[in-house]
């Protein structure tokens, strides 16, 4: 793997992990909104909405968390890869 390919792979995986982490944050914010609505109304409909949406969002969050962890492990692997010396630069240095 050359330096450019390595950098591109690292950037792609990092960007994907950042996006998934942002989505996790947004899902947590939605759950917080349902909690606040339930606290304000304290009625059956708010409780049902809170339970239903929280269960749905937790499913998404579990999936995203697994993907984010996978991407972080891939980033760790990419950081440990030996990069081939760019032969074009090596020839110019001679």
mmCIF file of C-alpha atoms in Angstrom:
data_model
loop_
_atom_site.group_PDB
_atom_site.id
_atom_site.type_symbol
_atom_site.label_atom_id
_atom_site.label_comp_id
_atom_site.label_asym_id
_atom_site.label_seq_id
_atom_site.Cartn_x
_atom_site.Cartn_y
_atom_site.Cartn_z
ATOM 1 C CA UNK A 1 0.000 0.000 0.000
ATOM 2 C CA UNK A 2 1.477 3.355 -0.966
ATOM 3 C CA UNK A 3 1.219 6.526 1.117
ATOM 4 C CA UNK A 4 -1.548 8.108 -0.963
ATOM 5 C CA UNK A 5 -3.713 4.985 -0.898
ATOM 6 C CA UNK A 6 -3.083 4.593 2.832
ATOM 7 C CA UNK A 7 -4.046 8.205 3.539
ATOM 8 C CA UNK A 8 -7.179 7.887 1.397
ATOM 9 C CA UNK A 9 -8.247 4.695 3.193
ATOM 10 C CA UNK A 10 -7.614 6.259 6.589
ATOM 11 C CA UNK A 11 -9.576 9.408 5.695
ATOM 12 C CA UNK A 12 -12.507 7.409 4.308
ATOM 13 C CA UNK A 13 -12.812 5.185 7.363
ATOM 14 C CA UNK A 14 -12.371 8.110 9.767
ATOM 15 C CA UNK A 15 -15.058 10.141 7.991
ATOM 16 C CA UNK A 16 -17.459 7.182 8.151
ATOM 17 C CA UNK A 17 -16.852 6.767 11.880
ATOM 18 C CA UNK A 18 -17.441 10.482 12.471
ATOM 19 C CA UNK A 19 -20.738 10.404 10.557
ATOM 20 C CA UNK A 20 -21.964 7.377 12.480
ATOM 21 C CA UNK A 21 -20.983 8.978 15.773
ATOM 22 C CA UNK A 22 -22.968 12.103 14.819
ATOM 23 C CA UNK A 23 -25.976 9.912 14.073
ATOM 24 C CA UNK A 24 -25.640 8.275 17.499
ATOM 25 C CA UNK A 25 -25.671 11.735 19.067
ATOM 26 C CA UNK A 26 -28.793 12.703 17.102
ATOM 27 C CA UNK A 27 -30.590 9.532 18.215
ATOM 28 C CA UNK A 28 -29.720 10.252 21.840
ATOM 29 C CA UNK A 29 -31.050 13.789 21.414
ATOM 30 C CA UNK A 30 -34.338 12.385 20.045
ATOM 31 C CA UNK A 31 -34.668 10.075 23.036
ATOM 32 C CA UNK A 32 -34.038 13.059 25.307
ATOM 33 C CA UNK A 33 -36.864 14.951 23.551
ATOM 34 C CA UNK A 34 -39.272 12.080 24.200
ATOM 35 C CA UNK A 35 -38.206 11.966 27.852
ATOM 36 C CA UNK A 36 -38.818 15.712 28.210
ATOM 37 C CA UNK A 37 -42.214 15.424 26.531
ATOM 38 C CA UNK A 38 -43.158 12.586 28.878
ATOM 39 C CA UNK A 39 -42.048 14.593 31.924
ATOM 40 C CA UNK A 40 -44.127 17.572 30.769
ATOM 41 C CA UNK A 41 -47.286 15.648 29.916
ATOM 42 C CA UNK A 42 -46.914 12.625 32.191
ATOM 43 C CA UNK A 43 -49.709 10.831 30.337
ATOM 44 C CA UNK A 44 -50.231 7.430 28.757
ATOM 45 C CA UNK A 45 -49.673 8.607 25.155
ATOM 46 C CA UNK A 46 -46.346 10.212 26.039
ATOM 47 C CA UNK A 47 -45.279 7.057 27.877
ATOM 48 C CA UNK A 48 -46.159 4.873 24.888
ATOM 49 C CA UNK A 49 -44.337 7.212 22.485
ATOM 50 C CA UNK A 50 -41.303 7.257 24.771
ATOM 51 C CA UNK A 51 -41.179 3.467 25.043
ATOM 52 C CA UNK A 52 -41.805 2.841 21.342
ATOM 53 C CA UNK A 53 -39.363 5.411 19.997
ATOM 54 C CA UNK A 54 -36.695 4.576 22.548
ATOM 55 C CA UNK A 55 -36.832 0.889 21.607
ATOM 56 C CA UNK A 56 -36.644 1.754 17.901
ATOM 57 C CA UNK A 57 -33.767 4.184 18.372
ATOM 58 C CA UNK A 58 -31.827 1.779 20.589
ATOM 59 C CA UNK A 59 -31.924 -0.759 17.746
ATOM 60 C CA UNK A 60 -30.421 1.826 15.384
ATOM 61 C CA UNK A 61 -27.890 2.916 17.991
ATOM 62 C CA UNK A 62 -26.730 -0.654 18.582
ATOM 63 C CA UNK A 63 -26.177 -1.108 14.846
ATOM 64 C CA UNK A 64 -24.320 2.218 14.566
ATOM 65 C CA UNK A 65 -22.244 1.494 17.650
ATOM 66 C CA UNK A 66 -21.116 -1.820 16.169
ATOM 67 C CA UNK A 67 -20.239 -0.098 12.883
ATOM 68 C CA UNK A 68 -18.375 2.691 14.646
ATOM 69 C CA UNK A 69 -16.367 0.204 16.689
ATOM 70 C CA UNK A 70 -15.566 -1.718 13.508
ATOM 71 C CA UNK A 71 -14.349 1.475 11.828
ATOM 72 C CA UNK A 72 -12.233 2.433 14.839
ATOM 73 C CA UNK A 73 -10.596 -0.993 14.787
ATOM 74 C CA UNK A 74 -9.979 -0.563 11.048
ATOM 75 C CA UNK A 75 -8.383 2.830 11.738
ATOM 76 C CA UNK A 76 -6.160 1.175 14.325
ATOM 77 C CA UNK A 77 -5.145 -1.454 11.760
ATOM 78 C CA UNK A 78 -4.457 1.217 9.132
ATOM 79 C CA UNK A 79 -2.257 3.085 11.597
ATOM 80 C CA UNK A 80 -0.195 -0.067 12.119
ATOM 81 C CA UNK A 81 0.346 -0.812 8.403
ATOM 82 C CA UNK A 82 3.819 -0.482 6.990
ATOM 83 C CA UNK A 83 3.694 1.996 4.120
ATOM 84 C CA UNK A 84 5.761 1.391 0.995
ATOM 85 C CA UNK A 85 8.241 4.109 0.188
ATOM 86 C CA UNK A 86 7.092 6.181 -2.757
ATOM 87 C CA UNK A 87 9.469 5.030 -5.514
ATOM 88 C CA UNK A 88 9.040 8.212 -7.560
ATOM 89 C CA UNK A 89 10.352 10.332 -4.687
ATOM 90 C CA UNK A 90 13.114 7.845 -3.925
ATOM 91 C CA UNK A 91 14.394 8.024 -7.531
ATOM 92 C CA UNK A 92 14.356 11.826 -7.479
ATOM 93 C CA UNK A 93 16.407 11.883 -4.291
ATOM 94 C CA UNK A 94 19.280 9.930 -5.926
#
